XYZ file of C-alpha atoms in Angstrom:
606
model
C -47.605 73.292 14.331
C -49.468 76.226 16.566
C -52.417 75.975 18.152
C -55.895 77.944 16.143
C -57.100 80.857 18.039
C -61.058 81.589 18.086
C -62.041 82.642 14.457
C -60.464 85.565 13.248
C -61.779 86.244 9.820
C -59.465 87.967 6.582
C -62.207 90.281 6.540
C -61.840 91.324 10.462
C -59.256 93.904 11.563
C -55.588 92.803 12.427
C -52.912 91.885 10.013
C -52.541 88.795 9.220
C -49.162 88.306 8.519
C -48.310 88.400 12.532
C -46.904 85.085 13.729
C -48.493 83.835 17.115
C -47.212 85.706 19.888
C -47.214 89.223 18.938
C -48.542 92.165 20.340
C -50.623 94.063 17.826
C -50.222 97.519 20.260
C -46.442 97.889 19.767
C -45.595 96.447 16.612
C -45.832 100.250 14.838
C -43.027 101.587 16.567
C -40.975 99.237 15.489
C -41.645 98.690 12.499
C -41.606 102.016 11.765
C -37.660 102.047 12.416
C -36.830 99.188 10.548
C -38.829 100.968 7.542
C -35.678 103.078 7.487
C -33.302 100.182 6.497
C -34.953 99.536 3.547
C -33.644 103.281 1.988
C -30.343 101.986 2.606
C -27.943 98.653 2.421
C -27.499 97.219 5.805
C -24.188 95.079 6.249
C -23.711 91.972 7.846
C -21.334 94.145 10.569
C -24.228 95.838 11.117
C -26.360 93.381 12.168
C -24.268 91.548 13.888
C -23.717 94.818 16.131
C -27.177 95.334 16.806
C -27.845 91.811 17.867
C -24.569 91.711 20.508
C -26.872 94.654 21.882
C -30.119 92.689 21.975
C -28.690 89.549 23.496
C -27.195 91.577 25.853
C -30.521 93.390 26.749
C -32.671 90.208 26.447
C -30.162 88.426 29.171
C -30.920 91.326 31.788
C -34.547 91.332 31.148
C -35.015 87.268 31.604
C -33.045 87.560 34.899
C -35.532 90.691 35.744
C -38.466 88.036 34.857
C -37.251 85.230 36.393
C -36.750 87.118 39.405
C -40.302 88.649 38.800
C -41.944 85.438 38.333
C -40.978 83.527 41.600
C -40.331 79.901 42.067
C -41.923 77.654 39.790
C -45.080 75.711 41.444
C -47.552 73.802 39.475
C -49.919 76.143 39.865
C -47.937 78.648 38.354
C -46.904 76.190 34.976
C -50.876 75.760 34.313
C -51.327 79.501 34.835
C -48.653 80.289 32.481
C -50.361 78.050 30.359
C -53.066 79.913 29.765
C -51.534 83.607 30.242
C -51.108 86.115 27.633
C -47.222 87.230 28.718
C -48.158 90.281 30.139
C -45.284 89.853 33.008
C -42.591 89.556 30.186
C -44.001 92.465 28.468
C -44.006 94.498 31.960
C -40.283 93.106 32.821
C -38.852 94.071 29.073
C -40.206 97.484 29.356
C -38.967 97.973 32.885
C -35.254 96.828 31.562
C -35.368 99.041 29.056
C -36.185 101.910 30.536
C -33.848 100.850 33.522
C -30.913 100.525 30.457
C -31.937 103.473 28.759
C -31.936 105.837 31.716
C -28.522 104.852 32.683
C -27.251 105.114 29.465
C -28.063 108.638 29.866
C -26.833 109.286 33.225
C -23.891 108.418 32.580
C -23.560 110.198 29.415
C -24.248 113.267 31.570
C -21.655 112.180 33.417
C -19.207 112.526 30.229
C -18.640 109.506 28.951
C -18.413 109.633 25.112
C -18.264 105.984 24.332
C -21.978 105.373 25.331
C -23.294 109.210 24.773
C -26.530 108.219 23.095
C -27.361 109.272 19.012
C -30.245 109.838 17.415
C -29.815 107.884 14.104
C -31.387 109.315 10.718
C -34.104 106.092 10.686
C -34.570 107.874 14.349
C -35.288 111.156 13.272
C -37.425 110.284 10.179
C -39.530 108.059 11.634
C -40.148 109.983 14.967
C -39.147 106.778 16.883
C -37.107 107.033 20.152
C -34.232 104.214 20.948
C -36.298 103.359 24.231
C -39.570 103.121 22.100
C -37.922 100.817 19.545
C -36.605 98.806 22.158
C -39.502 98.248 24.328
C -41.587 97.653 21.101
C -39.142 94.739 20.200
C -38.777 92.971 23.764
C -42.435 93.210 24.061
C -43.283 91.128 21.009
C -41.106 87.989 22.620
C -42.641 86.172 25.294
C -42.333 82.495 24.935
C -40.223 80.582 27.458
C -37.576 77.988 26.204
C -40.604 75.495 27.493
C -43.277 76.487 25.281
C -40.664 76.051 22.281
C -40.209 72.781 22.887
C -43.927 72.032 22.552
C -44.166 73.913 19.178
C -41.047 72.340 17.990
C -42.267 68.709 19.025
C -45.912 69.647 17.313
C -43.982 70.894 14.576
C -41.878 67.777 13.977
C -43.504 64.261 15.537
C -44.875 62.199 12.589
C -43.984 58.757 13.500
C -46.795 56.864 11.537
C -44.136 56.721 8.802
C -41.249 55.447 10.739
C -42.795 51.387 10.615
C -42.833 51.289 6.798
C -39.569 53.193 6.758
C -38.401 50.458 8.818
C -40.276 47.672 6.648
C -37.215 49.397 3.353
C -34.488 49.504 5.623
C -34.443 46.591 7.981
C -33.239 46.913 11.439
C -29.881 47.798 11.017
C -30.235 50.617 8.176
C -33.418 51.914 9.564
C -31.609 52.198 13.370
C -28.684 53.901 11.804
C -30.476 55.899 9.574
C -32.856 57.801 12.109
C -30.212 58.038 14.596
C -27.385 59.884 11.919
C -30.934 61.874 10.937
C -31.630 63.002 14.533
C -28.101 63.995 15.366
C -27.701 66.138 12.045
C -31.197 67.615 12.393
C -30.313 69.086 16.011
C -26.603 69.772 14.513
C -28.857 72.070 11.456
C -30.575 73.803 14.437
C -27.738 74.636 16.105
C -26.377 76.309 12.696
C -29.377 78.620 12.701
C -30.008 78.397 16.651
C -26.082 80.639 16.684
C -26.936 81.999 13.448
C -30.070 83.683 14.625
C -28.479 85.081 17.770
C -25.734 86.479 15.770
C -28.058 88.516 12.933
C -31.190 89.370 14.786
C -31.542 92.603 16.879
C -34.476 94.898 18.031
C -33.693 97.072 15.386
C -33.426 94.775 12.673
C -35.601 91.032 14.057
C -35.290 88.080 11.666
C -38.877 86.899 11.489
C -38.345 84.141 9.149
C -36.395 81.246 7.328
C -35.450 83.652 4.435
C -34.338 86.340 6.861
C -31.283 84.222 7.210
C -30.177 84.138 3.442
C -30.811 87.764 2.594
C -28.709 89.125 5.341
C -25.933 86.780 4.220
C -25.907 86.580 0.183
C -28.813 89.426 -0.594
C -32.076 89.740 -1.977
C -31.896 86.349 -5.069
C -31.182 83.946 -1.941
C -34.409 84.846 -0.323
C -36.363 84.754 -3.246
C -34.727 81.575 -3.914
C -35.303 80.024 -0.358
C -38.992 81.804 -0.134
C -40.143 80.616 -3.621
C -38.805 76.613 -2.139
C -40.402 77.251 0.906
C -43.751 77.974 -0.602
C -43.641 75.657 -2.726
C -42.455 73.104 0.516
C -45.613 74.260 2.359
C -48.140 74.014 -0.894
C -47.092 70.506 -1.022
C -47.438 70.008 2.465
C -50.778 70.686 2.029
C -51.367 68.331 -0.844
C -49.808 65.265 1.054
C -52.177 66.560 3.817
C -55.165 66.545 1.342
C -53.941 62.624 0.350
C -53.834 61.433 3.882
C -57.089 62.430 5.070
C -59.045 61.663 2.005
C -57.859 58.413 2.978
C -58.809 58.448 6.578
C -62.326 59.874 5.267
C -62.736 57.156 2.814
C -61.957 54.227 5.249
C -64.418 55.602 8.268
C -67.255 55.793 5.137
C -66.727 52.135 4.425
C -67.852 51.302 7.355
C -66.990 47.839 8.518
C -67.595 46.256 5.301
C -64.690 44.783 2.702
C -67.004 44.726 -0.058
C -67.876 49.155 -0.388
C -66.158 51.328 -1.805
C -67.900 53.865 0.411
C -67.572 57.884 -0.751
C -65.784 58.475 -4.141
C -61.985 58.590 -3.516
C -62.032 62.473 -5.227
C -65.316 63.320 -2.790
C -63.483 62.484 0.324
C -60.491 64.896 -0.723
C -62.868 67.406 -1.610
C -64.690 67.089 1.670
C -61.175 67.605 3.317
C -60.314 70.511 1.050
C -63.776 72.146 1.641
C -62.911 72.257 4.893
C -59.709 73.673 4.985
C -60.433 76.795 2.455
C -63.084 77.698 4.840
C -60.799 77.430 8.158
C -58.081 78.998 6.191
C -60.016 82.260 6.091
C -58.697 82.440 9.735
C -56.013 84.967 9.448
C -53.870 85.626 13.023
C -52.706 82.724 14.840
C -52.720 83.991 17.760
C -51.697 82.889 21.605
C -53.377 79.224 22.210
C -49.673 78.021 22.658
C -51.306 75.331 25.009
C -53.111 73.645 22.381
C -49.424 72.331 21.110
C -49.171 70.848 24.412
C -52.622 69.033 23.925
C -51.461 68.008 20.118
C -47.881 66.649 21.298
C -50.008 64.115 23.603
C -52.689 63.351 20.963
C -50.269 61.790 18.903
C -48.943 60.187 21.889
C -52.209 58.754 22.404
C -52.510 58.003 18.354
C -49.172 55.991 18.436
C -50.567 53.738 21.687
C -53.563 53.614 19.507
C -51.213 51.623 16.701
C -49.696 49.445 19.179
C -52.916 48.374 21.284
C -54.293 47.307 17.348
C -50.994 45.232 16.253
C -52.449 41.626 18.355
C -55.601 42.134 15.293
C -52.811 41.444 12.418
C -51.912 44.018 9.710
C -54.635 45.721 7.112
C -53.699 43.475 4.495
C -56.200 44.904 1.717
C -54.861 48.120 2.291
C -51.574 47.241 1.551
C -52.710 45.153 -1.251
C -54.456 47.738 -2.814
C -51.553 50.956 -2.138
C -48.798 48.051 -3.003
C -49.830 44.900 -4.816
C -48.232 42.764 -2.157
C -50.825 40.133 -1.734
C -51.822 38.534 1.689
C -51.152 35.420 3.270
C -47.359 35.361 3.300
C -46.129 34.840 6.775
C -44.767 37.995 8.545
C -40.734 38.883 8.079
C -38.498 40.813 9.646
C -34.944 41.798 8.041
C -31.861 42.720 9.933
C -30.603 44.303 6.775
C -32.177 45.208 3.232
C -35.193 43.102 2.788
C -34.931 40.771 -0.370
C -37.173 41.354 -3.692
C -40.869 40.723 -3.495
C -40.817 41.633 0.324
C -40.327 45.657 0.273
C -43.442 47.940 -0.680
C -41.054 50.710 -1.421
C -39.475 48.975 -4.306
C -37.285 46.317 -5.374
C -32.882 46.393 -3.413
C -31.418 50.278 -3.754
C -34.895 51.826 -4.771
C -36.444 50.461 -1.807
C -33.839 51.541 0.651
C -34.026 55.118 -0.847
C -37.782 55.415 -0.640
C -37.134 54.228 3.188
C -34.533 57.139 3.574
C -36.987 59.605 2.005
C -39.827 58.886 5.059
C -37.187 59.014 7.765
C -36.266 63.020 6.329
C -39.678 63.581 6.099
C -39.843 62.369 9.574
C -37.330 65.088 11.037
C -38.717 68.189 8.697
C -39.098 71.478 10.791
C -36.549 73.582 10.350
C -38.255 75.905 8.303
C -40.333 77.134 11.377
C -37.382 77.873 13.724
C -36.737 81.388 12.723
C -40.210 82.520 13.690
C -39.883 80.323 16.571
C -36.998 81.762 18.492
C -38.202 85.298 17.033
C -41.260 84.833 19.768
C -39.106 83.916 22.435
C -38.218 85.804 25.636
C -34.861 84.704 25.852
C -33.524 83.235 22.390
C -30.305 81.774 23.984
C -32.050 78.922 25.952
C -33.321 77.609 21.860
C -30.819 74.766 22.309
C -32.374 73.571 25.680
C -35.926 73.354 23.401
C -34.427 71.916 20.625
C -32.418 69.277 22.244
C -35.158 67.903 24.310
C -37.882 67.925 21.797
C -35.046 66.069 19.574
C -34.439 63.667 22.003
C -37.993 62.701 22.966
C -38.949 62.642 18.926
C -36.312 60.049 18.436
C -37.506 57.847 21.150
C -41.106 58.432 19.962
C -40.013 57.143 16.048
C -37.610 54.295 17.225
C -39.597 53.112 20.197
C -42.709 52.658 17.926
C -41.092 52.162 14.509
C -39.332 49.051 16.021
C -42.356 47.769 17.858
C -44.895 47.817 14.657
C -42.479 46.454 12.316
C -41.592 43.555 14.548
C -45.348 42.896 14.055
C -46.081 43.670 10.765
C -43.193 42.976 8.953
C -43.418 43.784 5.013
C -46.895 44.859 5.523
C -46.418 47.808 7.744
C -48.003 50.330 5.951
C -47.782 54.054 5.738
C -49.255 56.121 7.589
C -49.370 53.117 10.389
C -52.973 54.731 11.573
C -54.516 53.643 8.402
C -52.934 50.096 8.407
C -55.144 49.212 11.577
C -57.277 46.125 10.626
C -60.216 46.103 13.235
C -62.275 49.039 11.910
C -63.314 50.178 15.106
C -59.729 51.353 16.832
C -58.972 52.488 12.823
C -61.907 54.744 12.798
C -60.977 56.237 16.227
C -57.366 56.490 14.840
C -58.083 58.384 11.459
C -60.797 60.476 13.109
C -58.065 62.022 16.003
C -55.601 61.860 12.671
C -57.996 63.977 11.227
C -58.547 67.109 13.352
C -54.675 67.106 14.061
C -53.800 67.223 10.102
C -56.383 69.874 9.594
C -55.099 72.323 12.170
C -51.486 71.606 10.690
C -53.388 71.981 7.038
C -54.514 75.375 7.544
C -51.205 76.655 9.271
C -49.178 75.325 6.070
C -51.600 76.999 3.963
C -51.529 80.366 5.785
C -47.915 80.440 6.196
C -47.499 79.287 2.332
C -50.160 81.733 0.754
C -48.324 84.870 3.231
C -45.193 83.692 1.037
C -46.601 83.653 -1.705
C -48.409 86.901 -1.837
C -45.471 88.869 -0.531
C -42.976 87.421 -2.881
C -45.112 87.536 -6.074
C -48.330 88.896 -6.163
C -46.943 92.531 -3.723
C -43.481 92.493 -5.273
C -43.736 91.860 -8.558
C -47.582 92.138 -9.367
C -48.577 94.983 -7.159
C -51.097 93.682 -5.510
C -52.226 95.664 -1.762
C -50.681 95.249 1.485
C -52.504 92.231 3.489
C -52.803 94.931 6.337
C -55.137 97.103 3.576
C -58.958 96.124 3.014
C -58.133 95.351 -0.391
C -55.540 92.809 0.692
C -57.816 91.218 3.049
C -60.440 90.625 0.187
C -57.569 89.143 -1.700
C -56.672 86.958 0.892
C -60.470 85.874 1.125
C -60.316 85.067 -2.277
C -56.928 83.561 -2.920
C -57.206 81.083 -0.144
C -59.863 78.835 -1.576
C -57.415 78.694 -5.163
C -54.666 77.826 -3.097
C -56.237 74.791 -1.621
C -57.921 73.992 -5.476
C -53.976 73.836 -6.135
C -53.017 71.675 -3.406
C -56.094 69.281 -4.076
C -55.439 68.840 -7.558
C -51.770 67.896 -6.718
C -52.889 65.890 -4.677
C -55.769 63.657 -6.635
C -53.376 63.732 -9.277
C -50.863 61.732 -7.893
C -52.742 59.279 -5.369
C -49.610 57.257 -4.042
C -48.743 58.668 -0.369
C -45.423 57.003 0.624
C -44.046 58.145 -2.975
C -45.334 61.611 -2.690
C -44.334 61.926 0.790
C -40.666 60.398 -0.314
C -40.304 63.229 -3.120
C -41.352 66.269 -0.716
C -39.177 65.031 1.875
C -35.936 64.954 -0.465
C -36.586 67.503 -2.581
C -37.848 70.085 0.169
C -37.588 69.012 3.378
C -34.062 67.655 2.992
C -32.969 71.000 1.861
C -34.473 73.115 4.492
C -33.420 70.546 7.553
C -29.600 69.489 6.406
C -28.756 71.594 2.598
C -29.113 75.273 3.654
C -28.284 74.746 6.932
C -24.922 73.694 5.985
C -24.941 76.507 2.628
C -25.757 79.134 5.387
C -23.157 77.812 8.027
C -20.629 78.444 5.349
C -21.216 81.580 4.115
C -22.089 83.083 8.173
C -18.351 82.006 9.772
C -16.432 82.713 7.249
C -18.001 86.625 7.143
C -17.623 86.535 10.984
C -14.211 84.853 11.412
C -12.930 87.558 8.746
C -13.523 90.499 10.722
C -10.517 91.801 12.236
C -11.224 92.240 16.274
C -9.139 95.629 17.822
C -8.828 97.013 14.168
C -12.459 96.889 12.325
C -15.442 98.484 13.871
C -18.899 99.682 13.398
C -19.746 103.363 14.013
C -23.586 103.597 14.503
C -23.492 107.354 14.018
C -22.331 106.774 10.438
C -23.897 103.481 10.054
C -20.564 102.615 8.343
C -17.561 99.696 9.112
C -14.079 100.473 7.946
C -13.183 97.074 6.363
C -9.144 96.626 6.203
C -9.628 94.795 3.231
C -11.548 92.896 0.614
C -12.577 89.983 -1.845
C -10.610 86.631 -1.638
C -7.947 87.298 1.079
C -11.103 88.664 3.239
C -12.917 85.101 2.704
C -9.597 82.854 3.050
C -8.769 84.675 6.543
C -12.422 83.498 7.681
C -11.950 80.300 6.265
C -8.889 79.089 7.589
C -9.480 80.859 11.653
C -11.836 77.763 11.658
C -9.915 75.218 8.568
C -11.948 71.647 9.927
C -15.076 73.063 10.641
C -15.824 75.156 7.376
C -14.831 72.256 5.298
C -16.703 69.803 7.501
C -20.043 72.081 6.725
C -19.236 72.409 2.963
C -18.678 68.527 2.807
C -22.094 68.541 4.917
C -23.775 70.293 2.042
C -22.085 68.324 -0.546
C -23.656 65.386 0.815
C -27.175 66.633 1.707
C -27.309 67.673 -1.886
C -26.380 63.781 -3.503
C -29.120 62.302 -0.714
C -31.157 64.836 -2.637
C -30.849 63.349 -5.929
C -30.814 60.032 -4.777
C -33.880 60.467 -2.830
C -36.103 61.976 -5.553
C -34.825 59.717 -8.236
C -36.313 56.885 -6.173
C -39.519 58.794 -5.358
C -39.939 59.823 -9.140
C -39.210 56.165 -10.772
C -41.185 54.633 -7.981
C -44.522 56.619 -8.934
C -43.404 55.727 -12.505
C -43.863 52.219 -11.524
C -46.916 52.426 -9.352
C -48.582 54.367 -12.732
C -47.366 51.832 -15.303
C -49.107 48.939 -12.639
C -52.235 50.824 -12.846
C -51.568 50.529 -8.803
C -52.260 54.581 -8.633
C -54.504 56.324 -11.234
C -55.417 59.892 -11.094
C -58.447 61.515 -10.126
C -60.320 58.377 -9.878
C -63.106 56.940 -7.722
C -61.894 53.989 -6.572
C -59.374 54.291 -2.673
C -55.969 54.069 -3.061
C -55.868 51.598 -0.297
C-alpha cells in the first residue's frame, strides 16, 4: 500500500493510470515504441531477448549509481527518503549513452554481430534505440530498500492472526502460517524470475496480467484482470465493513447501553470519504509514507497487547458470534472442541481459520508494478525475503501472545476486540486513516482495471489520458464505491467475508497462478534449443526447430521434479480454494439463519 501524494484531482493534467514512481517527461518516447508491438504478435523468444538486454543494461547502470551515490551515511538514507531519484535518472541516461556510443564504435570498427538496426517500430514511431532506452531506465528508481517497505505496507495485517489462532489452536495455527509464509515468498520468487525473464525496455511488464498475456495470450489477461478487479472491489468492501465498525464503536462512546450512529451511517460516512479522496488520480513519489505506515501498525499491534491485562471485548464477540461471556478463558493445542470456536463448529472452523491466515499473506498482485519501479529488479528477492521474514514474526509473535490471553474470544480484527474504550478508540482511529489510504489505492487500482478492460475495450469509452476520460473517471469513482458499500452492508459478518475474499481471490493470486504461470514459463524456456534456435531482431522472427507436443515434453522433462512439483502446487492451491470458500459461504449461511448478521440494518454487528 503506497503512500498519497498532495491532491491531484481527475480533472487536473497527468494521466492517471501512472503507477508511483514514474516520470511523466519521458514516458512518450517509450511508449511510443511499444505502440508498435501492438500491429504485430510478439513471441515469448522475443521478450525474453529483450529482457537478457535490459538486465544486462540495468546491472551496469546500478554499479554506475552505486558508485555515484557514495557510501551510505544516515544522512544520506533520510535524504534519499525524501528525494525524487533524480541521481538514478542521471546515472541510467549516462549508461546508456555510454552503451550506445560504444555499440557504435565498434560497429565502425566492423563488427557485424552488434552493428546497430533501426527496427520498423523505430522508424514509424521516430524513436531512436538510445531514446527508448533512456526513457525506460529513467522511469525505475526505487532501491531494493524502498520495496521492502511497500511490500511490508502492502502485506502486514496481523489483527486477524489471534482469531485465526482462536480456529486452529497452537499447533495448526503455527504450522499453518509458517507453510503460508514459505509458499508466499516461494510464489514471489515464481514471478520475482518470471519478471526478469519477460520484461525489457522495449516491451516493460507493468502489471499482474502482463505476466499471463505474454505466456497464454490475450483470454488469460482478461481472465486474471477481470479476478483482479473484482479482488480489489472487494477489498474495498471488507474495507468499508471494518471501519464502519471502528466508526460505530468510537460514536458509542463509553457507554454499553447506545447504539451510537446507525450501523449503515457509519459505512456511509466511510464511503463518503473515500469517493471524494478517490478523485485523487497519480500516486505519485511519497514512498516514505510506507515507511511511516509499516511502523503505525507496529505501534497498532503494541496497542493490542498493552490492552490484553483489561480482559477481552466480550459484547463484541457476543454480538459478531453469539458466544456468551463468562466462560473462563481456553487455550487449545489442537482444534478447539464445539461451542468454543467463533469460526464454526470441528472442520468448518479450522477452514474459516485457514481462510484469515491467506488473507493474511495477500500481495502478490502488486509485485509486478513493484519491481517495474525499481532501479535494479534483480535485488526483488533481497525485498521480498526480508519483508517476509519480519511479517511472519509480526503475525506469530502477536497472534500467539493475544490468543494466550483471550482464548475463544479473540476477536477479529483484534483492534476492535479492545475492552477499555479509551486505548480502543485510539486503536480504531490510527486503524482508520491507515485503511482509508489502502481504500482509495484499491479503488484506484480496481476502477483503472476496470475501465481499461471493459468500459475502453469493449464499450469505447475515451482514453483516461483524454478530458473526456478524466470526467469519466470523476464520475465513475463515486459508483464504484456505491458498489463496494452495498457489498459491504449487505453482508455485515467480517471474519466470513474476509474468509471468502481470501480463498476465492487472494489464494489464487498469492499460491494458484503463481504455480499456473510457473508451469506454462519453464516449460516455454527449457524448450528452446540453445546453439540452434535464435532470435533475429532485424526480422523480429525465431526459427523454431520444431513444434506442438514434442516442443512442450522437451521443456518439461529438462526440469521433470520441478514442473510437476509446481503443477501439484496448483493442484493443491486450487482444493484449499474450494475448501476455503465452502466454509466461508456455509458459515454466513449460518450467521444469516441465527439472525447473528442481517443486512443493511441499524443495529452494529458487534
Amino acid at each position: 500500500m503506497a503512500g498519497l501524494t498532495p491532491a491531484n484531482l481527475a480533472l487536473d493534467g497527468g494521466d492517471p493510470r501512472k503507477s508511483s514512481f514514474q516520470a511523466e517527461n519521458v514516458v512518450a518516447d517509450a511508449a511510443s515504441l511499444r505502440n508498435g508491438a501492438k500491429d504485430r504478435v510478439v513471441s515469448f523468444e522475443e521478450y525474453m531477448y529483450y529482457a537478457e538486454i535490459t538486465r544486462a543494461e540495468e546491472k551496469q547502470a546500478n554499479a554506475r549509481f552505486i558508485a555515484a551515490r557514495g557510501p551510505r551515511t544516515w544522512k544520506t538514507l533520510i535524504k534519499g527518503r525524501f528525494s525524487k531519484g533524480h541521481l538514478a535518472k542521471d546515472t541510467a541516461a549516462e549508461t546508456v549513452g555510454s552503451i550506445t556510443t560504444g555499440g557504435v564504435e565498434k560497429s565502425q570498427q566492423g563488427d557485424p554481430a552488434i552493428q546497430p538496426t533501426e527496427s520498423a517500430e523505430t522508424a514509424r514511431y521516430g524513436v531512436t534505440e538510445a531514446q527508448r532506452e533512456t526513457a525506460g531506465r529513467a522511469l525505475r528508481t526505487a532501491s531494493w530498500g524502498t520495496i521492502f517497505y511497500l511490500i511490508t505496507t502492502d502485506i502486514l495485517g496481523p489483527m486477524g492472526a489471534p482469531w485465526s489462532f482462536a480456529q486452529l489452536g497452537y499447533g495448526p495455527g503455527i504450522a499453518l502460517y509458517t507453510v503460508f509464509s514459505v509458499m508466499s515468498y516461494y510464489s514471489g520468487w515464481i514471478l520475482w524470475k518470471v519478471f526478469c525473464g519477460l520484461d525489457s525496455n522495449r516491451f516493460p511488464v507493468r502489471g499482474y496480467g502482463d505476466f499471463f498475456f505474454r505466456m497464454f495470450g490475450p483470454w488469460a489477461r482478461h481472465f486474471v484482470n477481470v479476478a483482479q478487479a473484482l479482488q480489489l472491489l472487494l477489498t474495498v468492501s471488507v474495507l468499508i465493513l471494518s471501519n464502519g465498525q471502528s466508526i460505530s464503536q468510537i460514536s458509542r462512546g463509553n457507554s454499553t447501553d447506545s447504539m451510537g450512529i446507525c450501523f449503515v451511517a457509519c459505512m456511509l460516512i466511510f464511503m463518503a470519504a473515500g469517493f471524494v479522496l478517490g478523485q485523487i488520480r497519480t500516486l505519485q513519489r511519497l514512498g516514505w509514507l510506507t515507511n511511516l505506515s509499516v511502523w503505525l501498525t507496529v505501534a497498532l499491534v503494541l496497542l493490542c497487547m498493552a490492552s490484553v491485562t483489561y480482559g477481552p471485548n466480550y459484547a463484541a464477540i457476543e454480538a459478531s458470534f453469539g458466544l456468551m461471556p463468562g466462560m473462563p478463558i481456553q487455550k487449545f493445542g489442537g482444534t478447539p472442541p464445539p461451542g468454543l470456536a467463533t469460526g464454526g463448529v470441528g472442520f468448518v472452523a479450522s477452514l474459516n481459520g485457514l481462510n484469515v491466515a491467506v488473507y493474511a499473506y495477500g500481495g502478490a498482485l502488486l509485485f509486478a508494478a513493484l519491481m517495474a519501479e525499481m532501479r535494479h529488479p534483480m535485488d526483488f528477492w533481497k525485498s521480498l525475503l526480508i519483508a517476509e521474514i519480519f511479517i511472519y514474526g509480526i503475525y506469530m509473535f502477536f497472534g500467539l501472545f493475544m490468543y494466550s490471553y483471550q482464548g475463544q474470544y479473540s476477536y477479529n480484527p483484534s483492534v476492535q476486540g479492545i475492552a477499555v474504550y479509551s486505548i480502543q478508540t485510539a486503536g480504531n482511529i490510527l486503524s482508520l486513516v491507515s485503511n482509508l489510504i489502502a481504500a482509495v489505492l484499491y479503488s484506484n487500482i480496481g476502477l483503472k482495471v476496470v475501465y481499461v478492460e471493459v468500459f475502453c475495450e469493449l464499450l469505447g469509452f475515451p482514453d483516461l489520458t483524454t478530458k473526456m476520460g478524466k470526467i469519466w473517471w470523476a464520475v465513475l469513482i463515486p459508483v464504484y464505491w456505491v458498489v463496494a458499500f452495498i457489498v459491504g452492508a449487505a453482508v455485515p459478518q467480517f471474519s466470513y467475508i474476509v474468509g471468502l475474499v481470501g480463498a476465492l481471490f487472494i489464494l489464487s493470486f498469492t499460491y494458484t497462478f503463481p504455480a499456473w504461470l510457473a508451469v506454462g514459463y519453464w516449460i516455454k524456456k527449457d524448450a528452446m534449443v540453445e546453439g540452434t534456435e535464435r532470435f533475429d531482431p532485424a526480422t523480429n522472427t525465431y526459427n523454431y526447430v520444431d513444434q506442438g507436443w514434442k516442443r512442450w515434453r522437451r521443456g518439461f522433462m529438462k526440469k521433470p521434479f520441478f514442473n510437476a512439483f509446481n503443477i501439484f502446487y496448483f493442484l493443491g492451491a486450487l482444493v484449499t480454494c474450494a475448501l476455503g470458500c465452502y466454509s466461508s459461504i456455509e458459515s454466513l449461511r449460518q450467521a444469516f439463519e441465527s439472525e447473528i448478521a442481517t443486512s443493511l440494518s441499524c443495529t452494529p454487528p458487534l
